[in-house]
Amino acid sequence: MKDSIRIWCPGSVSNINVGFDTLGFCLSDAGDEIIAERVSTAGVHLGALRGFPTPSNPSENVAYVAANAVYNAAGESKIGVKLNIDKRIKPGSGVGSSAASAVGAAFAVNELLGRPFSKQELLPFCIDGEAIASKTRHADNIAPALLGGFCLVVTQENHLAVNLETDLDLHYVVAHQQIEIKTSASRTVIPKEIPLKTSIKQWSNLGGFTAALFKNDIRLLVHCAKDFVVEVHRKSQIPHFSELNDLALKNGGLIFGISGSGPSVFALCEGKHNADNVKSAFDQLLRNKEHDYHLYCGAVAKNGVHELL
Amino acid sequence: MKDSIRIWCPGSVSNINVGFDTLGFCLSDAGDEIIAERVSTAGVHLGALRGFPTPSNPSENVAYVAANAVYNAAGESKIGVKLNIDKRIKPGSGVGSSAASAVGAAFAVNELLGRPFSKQELLPFCIDGEAIASKTRHADNIAPALLGGFCLVVTQENHLAVNLETDLDLHYVVAHQQIEIKTSASRTVIPKEIPLKTSIKQWSNLGGFTAALFKNDIRLLVHCAKDFVVEVHRKSQIPHFSELNDLALKNGGLIFGISGSGPSVFALCEGKHNADNVKSAFDQLLRNKEHDYHLYCGAVAKNGVHELL
């Protein structure tokens, strides 16, 4: 069994317009790194915390809570694991920062314990971790960070992650303007009841989006990737939303929307070339604006969390 | 070009618990028959009306209205078509009786006109027809009657039918107790607003159900085929609902629910053997009860409306 492993903990875009609280895809160029080491003292321990600040109090640390949940469920009492976290995704950016940490830590401990759980089985432990940050138990960032690609979370009493296979060559651009919107705060702008008619439109689109991935039907995918529920309430929180939207669609982007609860926005494109064009257009716009920003760009990652060799 | 064609106009089960107003599957042993003949007088005409009563006034007749919509859209002015309808599915039974007539008539006229439209393109004309009976423009029975198999309707401004391919060997049993619940009446019991939380559960399930068909994942399909929106309001309208539900699940049925707006109920089973067992169990129960009834049983039909040769 290994003494130390280095883990890639990918960020993700959740909601994707059409699947509020249930849909997400995995990023390939945004992620934390966790190095998990075996130590002599039993239990999970926090080691070095680098990059963006994360809580050093274990009970407030997403990674620790997720890792500890795995550790306890495995019934392991002798092994000690220390988590050294390089936090590279800024918390509150809307690309699944807390999910990345939770998934990476849960995965790391599971590996060092000899893999008592499958990736699917890690889901509830990751949710335990992310709930520390987001105050709700949802898994639309966790599922893609764990399994890769596009994932759907079936949210009944227990959460179930479903990978949505596709051969479409989809690339993303994510623009993160560095203002902070906490997930917990951004949820309060969404109404608690919605008209049944709106709901029917939304679920028929989610079904259509899901089918489009399996059918590799880009036209259907674009047709269905609309948000009738959340965007109207959240877009005013995001600077230059409409300009970015227009730029995305004018430069080869097919789908544009809010990433998670924002402030990041995303565009999905077919092929690398279109994504590069959208990225350039976003860059030109944002360099003249008031906020610091960061752009991510890459292929939707086929694999989720994994060991870096 | 043919002078006469005989058309199989299949019934269908809509909603399937998880996809209210958007999902349906095609039946193989329930359907109307339409014989469409070329006649010398231009336009669409109603001919012999057999079986269950249908309106002889063209503007009230679902089949006529759908056929006429196709005829007008095709811009055809010389050809005459007479529709002879053998109405075998009782109106108001909840297995897509009006959709069957609309789809069959639209398909028949399209064939006699030399097929100016694809099956997909017939969708809006069929909706024109069915709206005469159901008072709303929805297509969750029309899509499967038209395309076969499991279908999803993306319900934005325009409707779009999406076939959900699967290799699962699914068979249905439908129990129709002969009481009448009009679609238009049964819709009034459903609330106009639903909690966002409920809606999220429902759309995540619809996404999961859709994925399960493509992935041929029977466990996921069953897990997701739940109704959080409609069943609770409608089941009291259906005699012996709970007994039928229990019998279905005890005899090899995997999914049970209300077919469309009722009063029919359906069970979905894997393999013919299980469906036969459920059918027998339903038969034994209902033969001692107060209502006349009819049972349908067969494989989910791969093909929708088609010519009978």
Tab-separated table of C-alpha atoms in Angstrom, chain A residues 66-287:
chain	number	residue	atom	x	y	z
A	66	ALA	CA	-15.342	14.453	3.819
A	67	ALA	CA	-12.149	12.503	4.482
A	68	ASN	CA	-13.144	11.798	8.057
A	69	ALA	CA	-16.561	10.545	6.947
A	70	VAL	CA	-14.863	8.030	4.655
A	71	TYR	CA	-12.416	7.065	7.383
A	72	ASN	CA	-15.155	6.454	9.940
A	73	ALA	CA	-17.401	4.549	7.544
A	74	ALA	CA	-14.509	2.274	6.610
A	75	GLY	CA	-14.267	1.252	10.265
A	76	GLU	CA	-10.508	1.765	10.127
A	77	SER	CA	-8.856	2.478	13.463
A	78	LYS	CA	-5.087	2.178	13.091
A	79	ILE	CA	-4.109	4.001	9.937
A	80	GLY	CA	-3.245	7.678	10.076
A	81	VAL	CA	-3.694	10.000	7.080
A	82	LYS	CA	-2.458	13.572	6.773
A	83	LEU	CA	-3.994	15.828	4.127
A	84	ASN	CA	-1.795	18.507	2.572
A	85	ILE	CA	-4.050	20.744	0.542
A	86	ASP	CA	-3.037	23.107	-2.231
A	87	LYS	CA	-6.222	25.134	-2.645
A	88	ARG	CA	-6.079	26.527	-6.171
A	89	ILE	CA	-9.757	27.173	-6.891
A	90	LYS	CA	-10.895	30.286	-5.107
A	91	PRO	CA	-13.771	29.547	-2.714
A	92	GLY	CA	-17.009	31.238	-3.772
A	93	SER	CA	-16.039	31.386	-7.437
A	94	GLY	CA	-18.894	29.166	-8.620
A	95	VAL	CA	-16.845	26.374	-10.148
A	96	GLY	CA	-17.239	23.819	-7.398
A	97	SER	CA	-14.352	24.822	-5.167
A	98	SER	CA	-15.693	23.122	-2.051
A	99	ALA	CA	-16.814	20.054	-4.008
A	100	ALA	CA	-13.304	19.701	-5.443
A	101	SER	CA	-11.778	19.660	-1.967
A	102	ALA	CA	-14.385	17.277	-0.588
A	103	VAL	CA	-14.073	14.868	-3.491
A	104	GLY	CA	-10.283	14.966	-3.535
A	105	ALA	CA	-9.983	14.345	0.191
A	106	ALA	CA	-12.555	11.540	0.215
A	107	PHE	CA	-10.873	9.913	-2.776
A	108	ALA	CA	-7.402	10.266	-1.233
A	109	VAL	CA	-8.340	8.631	2.056
A	110	ASN	CA	-10.226	5.887	0.264
A	111	GLU	CA	-7.098	5.113	-1.778
A	112	LEU	CA	-4.815	5.047	1.273
A	113	LEU	CA	-7.248	2.749	3.090
A	114	GLY	CA	-7.053	0.253	0.222
A	115	ARG	CA	-10.178	1.429	-1.585
A	116	PRO	CA	-13.014	0.122	0.649
A	117	PHE	CA	-15.527	2.133	-1.407
A	118	SER	CA	-16.264	2.589	-5.099
A	119	LYS	CA	-16.297	6.123	-6.499
A	120	GLN	CA	-20.111	6.024	-6.515
A	121	GLU	CA	-20.111	5.016	-2.869
A	122	LEU	CA	-17.981	8.020	-1.947
A	123	LEU	CA	-20.800	10.373	-2.941
A	124	PRO	CA	-22.514	10.716	0.473
A	125	PHE	CA	-19.207	11.348	2.259
A	126	CYS	CA	-18.364	14.083	-0.213
A	127	ILE	CA	-21.786	15.594	0.374
A	128	ASP	CA	-21.086	15.558	4.127
A	129	GLY	CA	-17.990	17.614	3.413
A	130	GLU	CA	-19.463	20.080	0.961
A	131	ALA	CA	-22.444	20.728	3.237
A	132	ILE	CA	-20.021	22.455	5.625
A	133	ALA	CA	-19.468	25.168	3.030
A	134	SER	CA	-22.739	25.388	1.156
A	135	LYS	CA	-25.178	24.692	4.030
A	136	THR	CA	-27.253	22.376	1.822
A	137	ARG	CA	-26.823	18.757	0.847
A	138	HIS	CA	-26.506	18.849	-2.893
A	139	ALA	CA	-24.194	17.016	-5.227
A	140	ASP	CA	-24.345	18.656	-8.627
A	141	ASN	CA	-20.694	19.704	-8.363
A	142	ILE	CA	-19.618	16.593	-6.496
A	143	ALA	CA	-20.892	14.084	-9.037
A	144	PRO	CA	-18.903	15.448	-12.017
A	145	ALA	CA	-15.808	16.082	-9.859
A	146	LEU	CA	-16.018	12.435	-8.780
A	147	LEU	CA	-17.023	10.677	-12.004
A	148	GLY	CA	-15.995	13.131	-14.734
A	149	GLY	CA	-17.877	14.154	-17.870
A	150	PHE	CA	-21.474	15.247	-17.580
A	151	CYS	CA	-23.254	13.933	-14.507
A	152	LEU	CA	-26.766	14.000	-13.248
A	153	VAL	CA	-27.647	13.611	-9.583
A	154	VAL	CA	-30.902	11.857	-8.829
A	155	THR	CA	-31.967	13.658	-5.693
A	156	GLN	CA	-34.379	11.547	-3.758
A	157	GLU	CA	-33.789	10.609	-0.109
A	158	ASN	CA	-30.340	9.419	-1.097
A	159	HIS	CA	-28.330	10.974	-3.874
A	160	LEU	CA	-27.317	8.881	-6.849
A	161	ALA	CA	-24.813	10.061	-9.449
A	162	VAL	CA	-25.372	9.095	-13.071
A	163	ASN	CA	-22.745	9.609	-15.735
A	164	LEU	CA	-24.217	10.846	-19.024
A	165	GLU	CA	-21.996	9.430	-21.755
A	166	THR	CA	-21.465	11.411	-24.931
A	167	ASP	CA	-19.097	11.468	-27.874
A	168	LEU	CA	-19.657	15.168	-28.467
A	169	ASP	CA	-16.398	17.151	-28.470
A	170	LEU	CA	-17.413	19.792	-25.950
A	171	HIS	CA	-15.100	22.484	-24.644
A	172	TYR	CA	-15.834	25.117	-22.053
A	173	VAL	CA	-14.791	28.639	-21.246
A	174	VAL	CA	-15.400	29.860	-17.711
A	175	ALA	CA	-15.050	33.529	-16.801
A	176	HIS	CA	-14.605	34.194	-13.100
A	177	GLN	CA	-14.849	37.848	-12.134
A	178	GLN	CA	-13.484	38.061	-8.646
A	179	ILE	CA	-16.435	39.261	-6.684
A	180	GLU	CA	-17.839	36.969	-4.055
A	181	ILE	CA	-21.349	35.508	-4.016
A	182	LYS	CA	-21.765	32.839	-1.369
A	183	THR	CA	-23.797	29.834	-2.502
A	184	SER	CA	-25.918	30.082	0.627
A	185	ALA	CA	-26.715	33.754	-0.082
A	186	SER	CA	-27.389	33.319	-3.791
A	187	ARG	CA	-29.975	30.624	-3.087
A	188	THR	CA	-32.181	33.072	-1.220
A	189	VAL	CA	-33.048	34.995	-4.405
A	190	ILE	CA	-34.751	31.952	-5.906
A	191	PRO	CA	-38.484	31.579	-5.238
A	192	LYS	CA	-39.580	28.574	-3.170
A	193	GLU	CA	-42.526	27.777	-5.454
A	194	ILE	CA	-42.592	27.764	-9.223
A	195	PRO	CA	-45.472	27.536	-11.682
A	196	LEU	CA	-46.164	23.967	-12.790
A	197	LYS	CA	-46.022	25.159	-16.414
A	198	THR	CA	-42.489	26.471	-15.929
A	199	SER	CA	-41.513	23.298	-14.183
A	200	ILE	CA	-42.797	21.170	-17.076
A	201	LYS	CA	-40.777	23.218	-19.570
A	202	GLN	CA	-37.708	22.829	-17.392
A	203	TRP	CA	-37.995	19.076	-16.881
A	204	SER	CA	-38.788	18.393	-20.504
A	205	ASN	CA	-35.643	20.325	-21.382
A	206	LEU	CA	-33.569	18.379	-18.874
A	207	GLY	CA	-34.851	15.137	-20.371
A	208	GLY	CA	-34.043	16.470	-23.832
A	209	PHE	CA	-30.566	17.625	-22.778
A	210	THR	CA	-29.855	14.206	-21.282
A	211	ALA	CA	-31.057	12.460	-24.435
A	212	ALA	CA	-29.017	14.834	-26.606
A	213	LEU	CA	-25.789	13.828	-24.852
A	214	PHE	CA	-26.437	10.127	-25.445
A	215	LYS	CA	-27.603	10.757	-29.017
A	216	ASN	CA	-24.646	13.089	-29.725
A	217	ASP	CA	-27.209	15.577	-31.011
A	218	ILE	CA	-25.704	19.041	-30.698
A	219	ARG	CA	-28.787	20.847	-32.031
A	220	LEU	CA	-31.040	19.210	-29.465
A	221	LEU	CA	-28.497	19.910	-26.729
A	222	VAL	CA	-28.465	23.616	-27.525
A	223	HIS	CA	-32.230	23.747	-27.935
A	224	CYS	CA	-32.724	22.301	-24.462
A	225	ALA	CA	-29.992	24.136	-22.525
A	226	LYS	CA	-32.257	26.909	-21.332
A	227	ASP	CA	-32.920	28.181	-17.847
A	228	PHE	CA	-36.507	29.120	-17.037
A	229	VAL	CA	-36.040	29.007	-13.277
A	230	VAL	CA	-32.882	30.530	-11.881
A	231	GLU	CA	-31.046	32.771	-14.359
A	232	VAL	CA	-33.632	35.527	-14.287
A	233	HIS	CA	-33.138	35.867	-10.527
A	234	ARG	CA	-29.355	35.569	-10.433
A	235	LYS	CA	-27.994	37.255	-13.533
A	236	SER	CA	-28.239	40.747	-12.068
A	237	GLN	CA	-25.649	39.647	-9.459
A	238	ILE	CA	-23.109	39.071	-12.222
A	239	PRO	CA	-21.312	42.054	-13.809
A	240	HIS	CA	-21.479	42.226	-17.627
A	241	PHE	CA	-23.670	39.141	-17.876
A	242	SER	CA	-25.436	40.187	-21.089
A	243	GLU	CA	-22.236	41.321	-22.808
A	244	LEU	CA	-20.530	38.029	-22.012
A	245	ASN	CA	-23.595	36.141	-23.205
A	246	ASP	CA	-23.604	38.001	-26.532
A	247	LEU	CA	-19.853	37.588	-26.994
A	248	ALA	CA	-20.062	33.856	-26.329
A	249	LEU	CA	-22.774	33.297	-28.920
A	250	LYS	CA	-21.085	35.555	-31.508
A	251	ASN	CA	-17.750	33.765	-31.231
A	252	GLY	CA	-18.742	30.137	-31.629
A	253	GLY	CA	-20.242	29.419	-28.218
A	254	LEU	CA	-23.397	27.322	-28.246
A	255	ILE	CA	-24.594	27.555	-24.673
A	256	PHE	CA	-24.024	30.306	-22.133
A	257	GLY	CA	-25.097	30.591	-18.533
A	258	ILE	CA	-24.263	30.987	-14.880
A	259	SER	CA	-21.831	28.467	-13.448
A	260	GLY	CA	-23.354	27.148	-10.246
A	261	SER	CA	-24.494	30.063	-8.134
A	262	GLY	CA	-22.048	32.423	-9.861
A	263	PRO	CA	-20.287	34.783	-10.177
A	264	SER	CA	-18.549	32.620	-12.777
A	265	VAL	CA	-20.274	32.223	-16.118
A	266	PHE	CA	-19.607	29.498	-18.648
A	267	ALA	CA	-19.833	28.920	-22.365
A	268	LEU	CA	-19.940	25.500	-23.998
A	269	CYS	CA	-18.552	25.136	-27.506
A	270	GLU	CA	-18.060	22.331	-29.995
A	271	GLY	CA	-14.335	21.876	-30.575
A	272	LYS	CA	-11.243	23.566	-29.122
A	273	HIS	CA	-11.091	26.253	-31.788
A	274	ASN	CA	-14.443	27.776	-30.846
A	275	ALA	CA	-13.573	27.715	-27.156
A	276	ASP	CA	-10.303	29.529	-27.846
A	277	ASN	CA	-12.209	32.218	-29.758
A	278	VAL	CA	-14.712	32.697	-26.954
A	279	LYS	CA	-11.892	32.863	-24.431
A	280	SER	CA	-10.161	35.628	-26.426
A	281	ALA	CA	-13.398	37.586	-26.706
A	282	PHE	CA	-14.022	37.320	-22.948
A	283	ASP	CA	-10.444	38.376	-22.277
A	284	GLN	CA	-10.730	41.471	-24.466
A	285	LEU	CA	-13.932	42.531	-22.745
A	286	LEU	CA	-12.889	41.901	-19.163
A	287	ARG	CA	-9.413	43.444	-19.304
